[in-house]
Amino acid sequence: MLGEIDALVIDIQDVGARIYTYVYSMAMAMEACREANVEVIVLDRPNPINGADVEGPVLEPGFSSFVGLYPLPMRHGLTIAELARYFNEEMGIGCRLQVVPMSGWRRHMFFAETGLPWVIPSPNLPTPDTALVYPGVVIFEGTNLSEGRGTTRPFEISGAPWVRPERLLPLLEDLELDSATFRPVFTVPTFHKWEGDLLGGVQIHVTDRRNFRPFRTGLGLLLAYRSVDPDHFEWRAPPYEYEFEKLPFDILCGTDSIRLQIEAGHDLQSIESSWKAGLAQFKRKRNQYLLYG
């Protein structure tokens, strides 16, 4: 397929989360182009949840999969061209890479500040609001909780058939999850998990996107759901995204340490502190691949 072309142009909208598979399709294409001696040209696009904030555990090598090939945190704070540069050097791809940078974009920008229209990159990311909560609530895919697929607000809405929202809300208040409020909802998904069943749960409303921490919020929300009824809560079994042995929750988190801490009864603060050293190391490494101030 690459034999008759001079260059492969990559122009796709990433969403700022490690588990979004578009960036690994790009990485695999870069590897193929290296073998075929074809130049890769990446046209840059905004990180819709800004390029300044990074958050979450850094993927451990033993947990590589198509929802996380390389050691990135859940929220990486890079644009797709910056990721291409990072992959090419840090992961040793070594293709002939050229990037075409954006004009007018700054690291602190959220998508609404770009003035660009939001064209949905995939069916369950209908709005920039969805992209902002996605790096947190996406870990629900590794459980029997609904992450809102089959509703009109995927990843903002979550729930399960056994959940009574009035029991869930006090637990969320105790966690003091900043910059978000939670509205009790009942929903009936039209497809995916619990299709046709009445689910109790909440919708996340972000009140301050600048200080909102999606992974911390998603993890806290999961802890609250598990506490409401631990007998009904379950980790989803493999296979998931071409992985047939490891638990889906572990490959989504990029480590089994988050799940093991949850099972051991650790609180949100102690779990969060466990990934800070790896995150600080990633931030230092990432600096050399940034294209924008």
Coordinates of N, CA and C in Angstrom, one line a residue, residues 146 148-152 157-159 185-201:
S146 N -22.5 1.3 33.6 CA -22.6 1.9 32.3 C -21.8 3.2 32.3
G148 N -22.5 5.4 30.0 CA -23.4 6.3 29.3 C -23.5 6.0 27.8
R149 N -22.8 5.0 27.3 CA -23.1 4.7 25.9 C -24.5 4.3 25.8
G150 N -25.2 4.7 24.7 CA -26.6 4.4 24.5 C -27.5 5.5 25.1
T151 N -26.9 6.5 25.7 CA -27.7 7.7 26.1 C -27.2 8.9 25.3
T152 N -27.9 10.0 25.5 CA -27.6 11.2 24.7 C -26.4 11.9 25.2
I157 N -23.0 10.9 31.6 CA -24.0 10.1 32.4 C -23.4 8.7 32.6
S158 N -23.6 8.2 33.8 CA -23.2 6.9 34.2 C -24.3 6.3 35.1
G159 N -24.2 5.0 35.3 CA -25.2 4.3 36.2 C -25.2 2.8 36.1
V185 N -29.9 11.1 38.0 CA -30.6 10.8 36.8 C -31.0 9.3 36.8
F186 N -32.1 9.1 36.0 CA -32.5 7.7 35.6 C -32.5 7.7 34.1
T187 N -31.9 6.7 33.5 CA -31.8 6.6 32.1 C -32.0 5.1 31.6
V188 N -32.4 5.0 30.4 CA -32.6 3.7 29.7 C -31.7 3.6 28.5
P189 N -30.5 3.0 28.5 CA -29.7 3.0 27.3 C -30.3 2.3 26.2
T190 N -30.2 2.8 25.0 CA -30.7 2.2 23.8 C -29.8 1.2 23.2
F191 N -28.6 1.1 23.6 CA -27.6 0.1 23.1 C -26.5 0.0 24.2
H192 N -25.6 -1.0 23.9 CA -24.5 -1.3 24.8 C -24.9 -1.8 26.1
K193 N -24.1 -1.6 27.2 CA -24.4 -2.2 28.5 C -25.8 -1.8 29.0
W194 N -26.5 -2.8 29.5 CA -27.8 -2.7 30.2 C -28.8 -2.1 29.2
E195 N -28.7 -2.5 27.9 CA -29.6 -2.0 26.9 C -31.1 -2.3 27.3
G196 N -31.9 -1.2 27.4 CA -33.3 -1.4 27.7 C -33.6 -1.4 29.2
D197 N -32.6 -1.4 30.0 CA -32.9 -1.4 31.5 C -32.9 0.0 32.1
L198 N -33.6 0.2 33.2 CA -33.7 1.4 33.9 C -32.4 1.5 34.8
L199 N -31.6 2.5 34.6 CA -30.4 2.7 35.4 C -30.5 3.9 36.3
G200 N -30.1 3.8 37.5 CA -29.9 4.9 38.4 C -28.5 5.4 38.4
G201 N -28.3 6.7 38.4 CA -26.9 7.2 38.4 C -26.8 8.7 38.5

